[in-house]
Structure formats: C-alpha cells, structure tokens
mmCIF file of C-alpha atoms in Angstrom:
data_model
loop_
_atom_site.group_PDB
_atom_site.id
_atom_site.type_symbol
_atom_site.label_atom_id
_atom_site.label_comp_id
_atom_site.label_asym_id
_atom_site.label_seq_id
_atom_site.Cartn_x
_atom_site.Cartn_y
_atom_site.Cartn_z
ATOM 1 C CA ALA A 1 59.270 114.873 58.449
ATOM 2 C CA GLN A 2 62.501 115.334 56.870
ATOM 3 C CA SER A 3 64.634 111.606 57.727
ATOM 4 C CA VAL A 4 67.079 109.187 56.677
ATOM 5 C CA ALA A 5 67.563 105.976 57.861
ATOM 6 C CA GLN A 6 70.333 103.138 57.517
ATOM 7 C CA PRO A 7 67.263 99.782 57.796
ATOM 8 C CA GLU A 8 71.204 97.919 58.482
ATOM 9 C CA ASP A 9 72.537 98.713 62.222
ATOM 10 C CA GLN A 10 75.503 96.139 61.436
ATOM 11 C CA VAL A 11 75.985 94.653 58.122
ATOM 12 C CA ASN A 12 79.262 91.909 58.057
ATOM 13 C CA VAL A 13 81.543 90.986 55.194
ATOM 14 C CA ALA A 14 84.463 88.608 54.608
ATOM 15 C CA GLU A 15 87.434 90.489 53.294
ATOM 16 C CA GLY A 16 87.916 90.897 49.229
ATOM 17 C CA ASN A 17 83.732 90.320 48.768
ATOM 18 C CA PRO A 18 81.918 93.579 48.204
ATOM 19 C CA LEU A 19 80.090 95.453 50.777
ATOM 20 C CA THR A 20 77.246 97.311 50.341
ATOM 21 C CA VAL A 21 75.406 99.625 53.639
ATOM 22 C CA LYS A 22 72.095 100.766 52.408
ATOM 23 C CA CYS A 23 70.601 104.306 52.482
ATOM 24 C CA THR A 24 67.143 106.189 51.687
ATOM 25 C CA TYR A 25 66.002 109.599 52.501
ATOM 26 C CA SER A 26 63.342 111.037 53.034
ATOM 27 C CA VAL A 27 63.210 114.940 51.794
ATOM 28 C CA SER A 28 61.625 116.528 49.391
ATOM 29 C CA GLY A 29 63.464 118.197 46.301
ATOM 30 C CA ASN A 30 66.542 117.374 45.415
ATOM 31 C CA PRO A 31 68.527 116.829 48.014
ATOM 32 C CA TYR A 32 72.709 116.682 48.346
ATOM 33 C CA LEU A 33 73.218 113.278 49.770
ATOM 34 C CA PHE A 34 77.090 112.556 52.005
ATOM 35 C CA TRP A 35 78.809 110.131 53.029
ATOM 36 C CA TYR A 36 80.762 109.982 55.935
ATOM 37 C CA VAL A 37 82.664 107.560 58.058
ATOM 38 C CA GLN A 38 83.157 107.056 61.484
ATOM 39 C CA TYR A 39 86.775 105.277 63.227
ATOM 40 C CA PRO A 40 85.806 104.644 67.298
ATOM 41 C CA ASN A 41 87.131 108.821 69.691
ATOM 42 C CA ARG A 42 87.614 109.931 66.000
ATOM 43 C CA GLY A 43 85.508 112.926 64.276
ATOM 44 C CA LEU A 44 83.098 112.142 61.200
ATOM 45 C CA GLN A 45 85.103 111.136 57.913
ATOM 46 C CA PHE A 46 84.426 112.672 54.485
ATOM 47 C CA LEU A 47 83.890 109.691 51.766
ATOM 48 C CA LEU A 48 82.455 111.241 48.625
ATOM 49 C CA LYS A 49 78.286 113.476 48.045
ATOM 50 C CA TYR A 50 76.285 113.765 45.626
ATOM 51 C CA ILE A 51 74.922 117.170 44.315
ATOM 52 C CA THR A 52 73.896 116.401 40.169
ATOM 53 C CA GLY A 53 75.600 114.700 37.240
ATOM 54 C CA ASP A 54 75.968 110.388 37.386
ATOM 55 C CA ASN A 55 74.664 108.550 39.747
ATOM 56 C CA LEU A 56 77.141 106.829 39.560
ATOM 57 C CA VAL A 57 79.590 108.932 42.721
ATOM 58 C CA LYS A 58 83.280 108.258 43.274
ATOM 59 C CA GLY A 59 84.906 108.767 46.776
ATOM 60 C CA SER A 60 87.900 108.519 48.602
ATOM 61 C CA TYR A 61 89.177 104.583 49.792
ATOM 62 C CA GLY A 62 87.504 103.056 46.796
ATOM 63 C CA PHE A 63 83.970 103.268 48.029
ATOM 64 C CA GLU A 64 81.272 104.548 45.067
ATOM 65 C CA ALA A 65 77.482 105.373 45.547
ATOM 66 C CA GLU A 66 75.036 104.949 43.515
ATOM 67 C CA PHE A 67 71.840 107.953 44.175
ATOM 68 C CA ASN A 68 68.866 106.073 42.261
ATOM 69 C CA LYS A 69 65.990 109.535 42.592
ATOM 70 C CA SER A 70 63.230 107.223 41.682
ATOM 71 C CA GLN A 71 63.630 105.377 44.500
ATOM 72 C CA THR A 72 64.999 108.467 47.686
ATOM 73 C CA SER A 73 68.032 105.481 47.453
ATOM 74 C CA PHE A 74 72.061 106.588 48.341
ATOM 75 C CA HIS A 75 74.012 103.277 48.759
ATOM 76 C CA LEU A 76 77.509 103.163 49.788
ATOM 77 C CA LYS A 77 79.044 100.080 48.025
ATOM 78 C CA LYS A 78 82.600 99.200 47.377
ATOM 79 C CA PRO A 79 84.128 96.272 45.382
ATOM 80 C CA SER A 80 86.595 94.405 47.517
ATOM 81 C CA ALA A 81 86.167 95.079 50.830
ATOM 82 C CA LEU A 82 89.782 95.685 53.736
ATOM 83 C CA VAL A 83 89.130 94.714 57.130
ATOM 84 C CA SER A 84 90.484 98.858 58.055
ATOM 85 C CA ASP A 85 87.197 99.606 55.867
ATOM 86 C CA SER A 86 85.647 98.510 59.862
ATOM 87 C CA ALA A 87 84.202 101.552 61.189
ATOM 88 C CA LEU A 88 80.781 102.909 61.806
ATOM 89 C CA TYR A 89 79.099 104.889 58.708
ATOM 90 C CA PHE A 90 76.718 107.812 58.300
ATOM 91 C CA CYS A 91 74.711 109.021 55.621
ATOM 92 C CA ALA A 92 73.238 111.895 55.215
ATOM 93 C CA VAL A 93 71.412 115.217 53.468
ATOM 94 C CA ARG A 94 71.165 118.269 53.106
ATOM 95 C CA PRO A 95 68.018 119.307 52.320
ATOM 96 C CA ARG A 96 68.493 121.812 48.966
ATOM 97 C CA GLY A 97 67.738 125.873 50.117
ATOM 98 C CA SER A 98 69.360 125.399 53.381
ATOM 99 C CA ALA A 99 72.788 126.226 53.617
ATOM 100 C CA SER A 100 72.889 124.375 57.062
ATOM 101 C CA LYS A 101 71.293 122.011 57.581
ATOM 102 C CA ILE A 102 72.249 118.725 57.383
ATOM 103 C CA ILE A 103 70.442 115.551 58.609
ATOM 104 C CA PHE A 104 72.359 111.767 59.191
ATOM 105 C CA GLY A 105 71.062 108.737 59.574
ATOM 106 C CA SER A 106 71.350 105.917 62.806
ATOM 107 C CA GLY A 107 74.489 105.076 61.190
ATOM 108 C CA THR A 108 76.025 101.845 60.078
ATOM 109 C CA ARG A 109 78.506 99.793 61.425
ATOM 110 C CA LEU A 110 80.279 98.110 59.184
ATOM 111 C CA SER A 111 82.132 94.531 60.441
ATOM 112 C CA ILE A 112 84.954 92.983 58.321
ATOM 113 C CA ARG A 113 86.401 89.814 59.074
ATOM 114 C CA PRO A 114 89.327 88.661 57.763
ATOM 115 C CA ASP B 1 96.987 121.581 56.731
ATOM 116 C CA ALA B 2 95.942 121.334 59.570
ATOM 117 C CA GLY B 3 91.565 120.059 60.242
ATOM 118 C CA VAL B 4 88.993 120.326 62.337
ATOM 119 C CA THR B 5 90.318 121.093 65.992
ATOM 120 C CA GLN B 6 88.124 120.774 69.016
ATOM 121 C CA SER B 7 89.507 121.390 72.765
ATOM 122 C CA PRO B 8 89.155 119.992 75.274
ATOM 123 C CA THR B 9 88.638 116.071 73.762
ATOM 124 C CA HIS B 10 86.614 115.206 76.973
ATOM 125 C CA LEU B 11 85.117 116.899 80.178
ATOM 126 C CA ILE B 12 82.853 115.642 82.948
ATOM 127 C CA LYS B 13 80.671 118.372 84.902
ATOM 128 C CA THR B 14 77.890 117.564 86.881
ATOM 129 C CA ARG B 15 73.757 118.731 87.026
ATOM 130 C CA GLY B 16 73.615 122.161 86.432
ATOM 131 C CA GLN B 17 77.090 123.919 85.544
ATOM 132 C CA GLN B 18 77.453 125.287 82.931
ATOM 133 C CA VAL B 19 80.166 124.686 79.790
ATOM 134 C CA THR B 20 82.241 126.140 76.617
ATOM 135 C CA LEU B 21 83.665 124.154 74.715
ATOM 136 C CA ARG B 22 86.209 125.064 71.597
ATOM 137 C CA CYS B 23 86.024 124.834 67.956
ATOM 138 C CA SER B 24 88.533 126.173 64.822
ATOM 139 C CA PRO B 25 88.188 126.404 61.873
ATOM 140 C CA ILE B 26 90.460 124.479 58.832
ATOM 141 C CA SER B 27 91.641 128.319 57.507
ATOM 142 C CA GLY B 28 90.001 129.561 55.220
ATOM 143 C CA HIS B 29 86.487 128.180 55.692
ATOM 144 C CA LYS B 30 84.641 130.762 57.286
ATOM 145 C CA SER B 31 81.417 128.604 58.134
ATOM 146 C CA VAL B 32 81.097 126.344 62.150
ATOM 147 C CA SER B 33 78.732 124.485 62.506
ATOM 148 C CA TRP B 34 78.042 122.587 66.123
ATOM 149 C CA TYR B 35 76.722 119.173 66.698
ATOM 150 C CA GLN B 36 75.466 116.342 69.117
ATOM 151 C CA GLN B 37 75.969 113.005 69.169
ATOM 152 C CA VAL B 38 74.553 110.610 71.132
ATOM 153 C CA LEU B 39 76.448 107.113 71.700
ATOM 154 C CA GLY B 40 74.211 104.617 69.660
ATOM 155 C CA GLN B 41 73.024 107.731 66.752
ATOM 156 C CA GLY B 42 73.798 109.618 64.168
ATOM 157 C CA PRO B 43 74.621 113.492 65.043
ATOM 158 C CA GLN B 44 72.067 115.932 65.536
ATOM 159 C CA PHE B 45 72.287 119.686 64.198
ATOM 160 C CA ILE B 46 72.631 122.095 66.325
ATOM 161 C CA PHE B 47 74.368 125.297 65.009
ATOM 162 C CA GLN B 48 75.866 126.487 62.027
ATOM 163 C CA TYR B 49 77.627 130.383 62.387
ATOM 164 C CA TYR B 50 78.668 132.649 59.307
ATOM 165 C CA GLU B 51 80.481 135.021 59.436
ATOM 166 C CA LYS B 52 79.708 135.881 63.290
ATOM 167 C CA GLU B 53 76.691 135.678 62.330
ATOM 168 C CA GLU B 54 73.684 132.194 63.094
ATOM 169 C CA ARG B 55 72.631 130.910 59.822
ATOM 170 C CA GLY B 56 70.712 128.156 61.865
ATOM 171 C CA ARG B 57 70.108 126.203 64.458
ATOM 172 C CA GLY B 58 67.980 123.356 65.304
ATOM 173 C CA ASN B 59 65.272 121.583 67.952
ATOM 174 C CA PHE B 60 67.600 122.346 71.016
ATOM 175 C CA PRO B 61 66.645 124.521 73.879
ATOM 176 C CA ASP B 62 67.911 128.029 74.779
ATOM 177 C CA ARG B 63 70.852 126.617 77.608
ATOM 178 C CA PHE B 64 72.629 125.880 74.052
ATOM 179 C CA SER B 65 74.119 129.000 72.634
ATOM 180 C CA ALA B 66 77.636 129.667 70.590
ATOM 181 C CA ARG B 67 79.212 132.584 69.097
ATOM 182 C CA GLN B 68 82.082 133.429 66.803
ATOM 183 C CA PHE B 69 85.041 135.024 66.984
ATOM 184 C CA PRO B 70 86.065 136.994 64.359
ATOM 185 C CA ASN B 71 89.407 134.830 63.954
ATOM 186 C CA TYR B 72 85.494 132.675 62.830
ATOM 187 C CA SER B 73 86.738 129.915 65.143
ATOM 188 C CA SER B 74 83.385 129.548 67.158
ATOM 189 C CA GLU B 75 82.471 128.299 71.371
ATOM 190 C CA LEU B 76 79.366 126.488 72.249
ATOM 191 C CA ASN B 77 77.990 127.045 75.763
ATOM 192 C CA VAL B 78 75.343 125.256 77.434
ATOM 193 C CA ASN B 79 74.139 126.472 80.156
ATOM 194 C CA ALA B 80 72.433 123.649 83.375
ATOM 195 C CA LEU B 81 73.592 120.408 82.478
ATOM 196 C CA LEU B 82 71.503 117.865 83.194
ATOM 197 C CA LEU B 83 72.462 114.351 82.454
ATOM 198 C CA GLY B 84 71.170 113.822 78.678
ATOM 199 C CA ASP B 85 72.561 116.579 78.050
ATOM 200 C CA SER B 86 76.512 114.000 77.685
ATOM 201 C CA ALA B 87 77.311 113.148 74.214
ATOM 202 C CA LEU B 88 79.942 113.900 71.620
ATOM 203 C CA TYR B 89 80.258 117.335 70.546
ATOM 204 C CA LEU B 90 81.400 117.450 67.565
ATOM 205 C CA CYS B 91 82.032 120.952 64.826
ATOM 206 C CA ALA B 92 82.949 121.571 61.008
ATOM 207 C CA SER B 93 83.815 123.721 58.299
ATOM 208 C CA SER B 94 83.203 124.555 55.154
ATOM 209 C CA LEU B 95 83.942 127.606 52.890
ATOM 210 C CA ASN B 96 81.090 129.186 52.417
ATOM 211 C CA PRO B 97 77.842 128.106 53.526
ATOM 212 C CA ALA B 98 75.434 130.591 51.066
ATOM 213 C CA ALA B 99 73.362 130.979 53.472
ATOM 214 C CA GLY B 100 69.340 130.852 51.943
ATOM 215 C CA GLN B 101 70.778 128.911 48.843
ATOM 216 C CA GLY B 102 71.113 125.034 49.046
ATOM 217 C CA SER B 103 75.426 124.980 49.123
ATOM 218 C CA THR B 104 77.469 121.970 47.460
ATOM 219 C CA ASP B 105 79.594 123.300 50.257
ATOM 220 C CA THR B 106 81.229 119.253 52.444
ATOM 221 C CA GLN B 107 81.752 119.744 56.232
ATOM 222 C CA TYR B 108 84.792 118.734 57.577
ATOM 223 C CA PHE B 109 84.450 117.278 61.496
ATOM 224 C CA GLY B 110 86.615 116.873 63.813
ATOM 225 C CA PRO B 111 87.654 114.853 66.078
ATOM 226 C CA GLY B 112 85.129 115.853 69.026
ATOM 227 C CA THR B 113 84.443 116.786 72.765
ATOM 228 C CA ARG B 114 82.808 114.313 74.827
ATOM 229 C CA LEU B 115 80.891 115.606 77.319
ATOM 230 C CA THR B 116 80.125 112.999 80.238
ATOM 231 C CA VAL B 117 77.125 114.858 82.700
ATOM 232 C CA LEU B 118 77.450 113.464 86.001
#
C-alpha cells in the first residue's frame, strides 16, 4: 500500500538552531513530493515541492528539503529556526500517473523555543 | 488575488442530518479537490473535480458526493451524518491537473470548514 511516514509526532528546537523534520514514503515509481505547513485554525500552506532535477529544493520562508531516492526520504530542513516556524508540518506525495490523489503523512508538530 | 475560500467556517449538525460545504477556487484554477482532516491526522483525499467532471475519488462511502459548477466553484455534500464525520474539511484548487497523467500542479488549500456532528 502507498503510504507516507513522518516518524516524529513532535520536534523541539531552540531558536537559531537548525531543524529537520523527517519524511519517508512508500510509493511505486518516482512520485512528486510536497511539504505543507498548517497554523492553528488555518488551512494548509504550500512550502515546496520536488518534481525532478536537483535533490535539494528551496521553498518559502527559508525552508528547503532534500530528496534521497535510495532512502525514499524527503526531509524538511531550515538552517536557523524562528519561533514563528512553530506549526504542524505535513509531508505529501502524489504518485506519477495520478492527477488527483495526494497522500499525506500524519504530521509533525514543530515547536521552536525562544 | 484572493485565495481559496470556503463556507461556512464552522458547522454543527446532529446525526442523520445532511450538510453542504462550499468552495471557491483561486481565480483561473479549474480543478477542485476535497479532503477530510480528522483531528490528529493528515488530510485524506475525498474527491477531485476538473471541468465539472469527477476525476478522482478516495475511499469514502456513497454518503459523500460533490459537484463542480460552471464557474469552477464546488460543493461537497454528506448525507446521513455520523459522529465519525466530525472533521475539518479542506478544499484545494489547482490550475490543470491533466487528468490521467502525472501532474506537477500544486494544490492550494482553503482555510477549511470545521464540521461537528453531535
């Protein structure tokens, strides 16, 4: 079955330190990969996506993600965390050949302490 | 430009009732998708519509239905509500999903409708 795993329910980081939010997937072929962020009582906001090409993708708000095909991972990273980065982060994949369905992970709550 | 809009923001219904949720896509977007997000979980795909036709359906019962109008707005209907239908319902729009092919289109989400079934 196709799935997306976010192994950490919560990640705690001090402001100014680098952060990583992990994501692995189990989808056949070469899927498209996405990261979204959700703030309280808000919908999902698009951060970045990997389609093809360079394994390091840069997105909004200073976030980037590294695609690793051999490990089927797409970890979200930021060199220096801000308190305002505190939110719920979702990794998602769309299998190639699927125009519609996006499979989301269960989410990771990122907490940045001052 | 305005983003994806959804109405109502919140809704309270009782078991057995029916509910209609509404979504207006970003101007120029022709595709709308619906997702259900139960508390503590990631969104689950329900439907996608493009050019007023259903282009994808998730693993949801027939109590769930949707349609898309000529102006590309969409409605999600849920009949015979169950307690387990309580969730945040998210609508997402995209430009052109090129149904049947792998699409690189990004989906942009609205703020959601919080449905509570008592």
